[in-house]
PDB file of C-alpha atoms in Angstrom:
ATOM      1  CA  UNK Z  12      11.969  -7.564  -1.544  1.00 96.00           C
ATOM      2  CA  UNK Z  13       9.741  -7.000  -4.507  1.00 96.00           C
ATOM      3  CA  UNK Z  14       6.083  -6.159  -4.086  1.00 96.00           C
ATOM      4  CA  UNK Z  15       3.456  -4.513  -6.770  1.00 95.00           C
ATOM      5  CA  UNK Z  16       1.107  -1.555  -5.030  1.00 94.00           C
ATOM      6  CA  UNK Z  17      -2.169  -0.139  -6.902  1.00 93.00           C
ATOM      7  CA  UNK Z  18      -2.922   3.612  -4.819  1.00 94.00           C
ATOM      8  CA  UNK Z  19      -6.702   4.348  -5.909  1.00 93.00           C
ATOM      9  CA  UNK Z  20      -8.486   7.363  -6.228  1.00 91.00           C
ATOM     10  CA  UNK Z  21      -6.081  10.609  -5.391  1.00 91.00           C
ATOM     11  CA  UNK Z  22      -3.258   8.649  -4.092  1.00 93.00           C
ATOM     12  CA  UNK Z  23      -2.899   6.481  -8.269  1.00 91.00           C
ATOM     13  CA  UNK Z  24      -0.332   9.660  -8.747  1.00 92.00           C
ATOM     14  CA  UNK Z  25       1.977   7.916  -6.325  1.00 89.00           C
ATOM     15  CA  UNK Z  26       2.875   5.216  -7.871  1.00 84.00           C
ATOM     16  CA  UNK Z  27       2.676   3.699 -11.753  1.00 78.00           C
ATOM     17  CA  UNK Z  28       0.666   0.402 -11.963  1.00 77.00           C
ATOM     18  CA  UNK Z  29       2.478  -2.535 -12.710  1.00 75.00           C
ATOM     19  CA  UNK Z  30       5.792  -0.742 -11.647  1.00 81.00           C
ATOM     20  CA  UNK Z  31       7.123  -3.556  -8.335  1.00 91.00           C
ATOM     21  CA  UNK Z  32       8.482  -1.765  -5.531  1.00 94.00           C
ATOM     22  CA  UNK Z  33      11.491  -2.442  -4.128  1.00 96.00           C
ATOM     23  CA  UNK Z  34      11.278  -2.773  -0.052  1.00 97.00           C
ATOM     24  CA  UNK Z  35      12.880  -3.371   3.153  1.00 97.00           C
ATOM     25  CA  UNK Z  36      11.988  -6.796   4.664  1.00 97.00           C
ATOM     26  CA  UNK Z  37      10.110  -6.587   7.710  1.00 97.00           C
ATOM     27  CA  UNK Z  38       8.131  -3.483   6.344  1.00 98.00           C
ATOM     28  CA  UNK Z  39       4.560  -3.240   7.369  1.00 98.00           C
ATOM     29  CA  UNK Z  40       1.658  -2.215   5.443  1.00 98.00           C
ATOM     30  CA  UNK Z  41       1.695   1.426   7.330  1.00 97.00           C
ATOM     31  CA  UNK Z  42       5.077   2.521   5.934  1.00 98.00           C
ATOM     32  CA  UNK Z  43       4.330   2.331   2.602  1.00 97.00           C
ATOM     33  CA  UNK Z  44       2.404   5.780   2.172  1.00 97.00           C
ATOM     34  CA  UNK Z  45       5.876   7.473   3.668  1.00 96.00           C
ATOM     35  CA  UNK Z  46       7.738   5.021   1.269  1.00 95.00           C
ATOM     36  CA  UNK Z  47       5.342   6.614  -2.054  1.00 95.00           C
ATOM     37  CA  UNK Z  48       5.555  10.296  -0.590  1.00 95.00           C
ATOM     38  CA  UNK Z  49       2.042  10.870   0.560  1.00 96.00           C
ATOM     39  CA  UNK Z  50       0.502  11.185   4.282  1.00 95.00           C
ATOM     40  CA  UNK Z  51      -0.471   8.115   6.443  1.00 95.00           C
ATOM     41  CA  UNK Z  52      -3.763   9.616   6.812  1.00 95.00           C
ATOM     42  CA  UNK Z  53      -4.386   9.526   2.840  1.00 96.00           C
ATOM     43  CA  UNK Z  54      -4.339   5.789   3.241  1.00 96.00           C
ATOM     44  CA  UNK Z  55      -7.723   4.663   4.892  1.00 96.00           C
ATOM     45  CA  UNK Z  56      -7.266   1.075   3.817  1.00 97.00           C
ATOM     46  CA  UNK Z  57      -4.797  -1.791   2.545  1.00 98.00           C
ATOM     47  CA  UNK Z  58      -5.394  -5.285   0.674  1.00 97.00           C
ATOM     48  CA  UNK Z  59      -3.097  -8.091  -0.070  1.00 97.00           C
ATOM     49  CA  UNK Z  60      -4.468  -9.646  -3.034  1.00 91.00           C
ATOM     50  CA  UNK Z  61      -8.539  -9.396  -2.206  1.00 94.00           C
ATOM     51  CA  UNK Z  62      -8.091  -9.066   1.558  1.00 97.00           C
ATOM     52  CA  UNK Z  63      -8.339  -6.577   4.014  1.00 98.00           C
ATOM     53  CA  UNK Z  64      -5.007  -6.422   5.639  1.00 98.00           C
ATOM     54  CA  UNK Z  65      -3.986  -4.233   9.204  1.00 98.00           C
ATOM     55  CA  UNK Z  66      -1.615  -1.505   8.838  1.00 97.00           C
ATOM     56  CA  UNK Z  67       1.040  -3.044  11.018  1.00 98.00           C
ATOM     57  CA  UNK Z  68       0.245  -6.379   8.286  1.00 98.00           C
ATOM     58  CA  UNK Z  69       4.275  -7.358   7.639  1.00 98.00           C
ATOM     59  CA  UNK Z  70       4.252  -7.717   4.033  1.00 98.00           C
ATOM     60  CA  UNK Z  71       6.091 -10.380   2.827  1.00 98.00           C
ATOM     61  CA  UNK Z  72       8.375 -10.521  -1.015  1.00 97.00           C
ATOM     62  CA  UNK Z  73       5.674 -11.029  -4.152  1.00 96.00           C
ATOM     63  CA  UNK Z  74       2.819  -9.358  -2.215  1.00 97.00           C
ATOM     64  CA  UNK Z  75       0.345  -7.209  -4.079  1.00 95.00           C
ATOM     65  CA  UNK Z  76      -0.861  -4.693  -2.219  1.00 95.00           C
ATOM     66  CA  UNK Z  77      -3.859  -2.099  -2.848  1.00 95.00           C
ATOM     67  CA  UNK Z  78      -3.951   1.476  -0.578  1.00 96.00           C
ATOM     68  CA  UNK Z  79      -7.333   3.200  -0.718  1.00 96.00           C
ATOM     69  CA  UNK Z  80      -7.947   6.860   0.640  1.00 96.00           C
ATOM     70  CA  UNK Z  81     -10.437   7.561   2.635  1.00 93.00           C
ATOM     71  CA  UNK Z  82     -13.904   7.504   1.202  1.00 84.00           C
ATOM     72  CA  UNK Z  83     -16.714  10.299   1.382  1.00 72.00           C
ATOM     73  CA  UNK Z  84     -19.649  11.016  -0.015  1.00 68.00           C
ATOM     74  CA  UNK Z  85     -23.439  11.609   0.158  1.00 63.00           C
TER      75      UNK Z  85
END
């Protein structure tokens, strides 16, 4: 399956925007920071299109999925 990922903040190094990603059907959302070569725990949040998706989410062929780190701040 095909799918497009945007990684924001430290985790854009991963992967190229507008690059698709080839995948494994019947991946979940939760596989794909071990798929780009950074840490589960980098990836705080994921979106399909504009919505808040679960990690175990099954992504499906054409999906276009967005990984945020964790945020911090004052």
């Amino acid at each position: 399956m095909k799918i497009n990922v945007t990684c924001f903040g430290h985790l854009a190094v991963f992967h190229v925007i507008g690059q698709s990603l080839e995948i494994e059907k019947g991946t979940v959302a939760d596989e794909l920071p071990n798929i780009l070569g950074f840490s589960k725990k980098d990836a705080a949040m994921f979106f399909v299109g504009e919505r808040r998706v679960d990690p175990d989410y099954v992504i499906t062929n054409g999906d276009i999925i967005k990984i945020f780190p964790p945020i911090t701040g004052g």
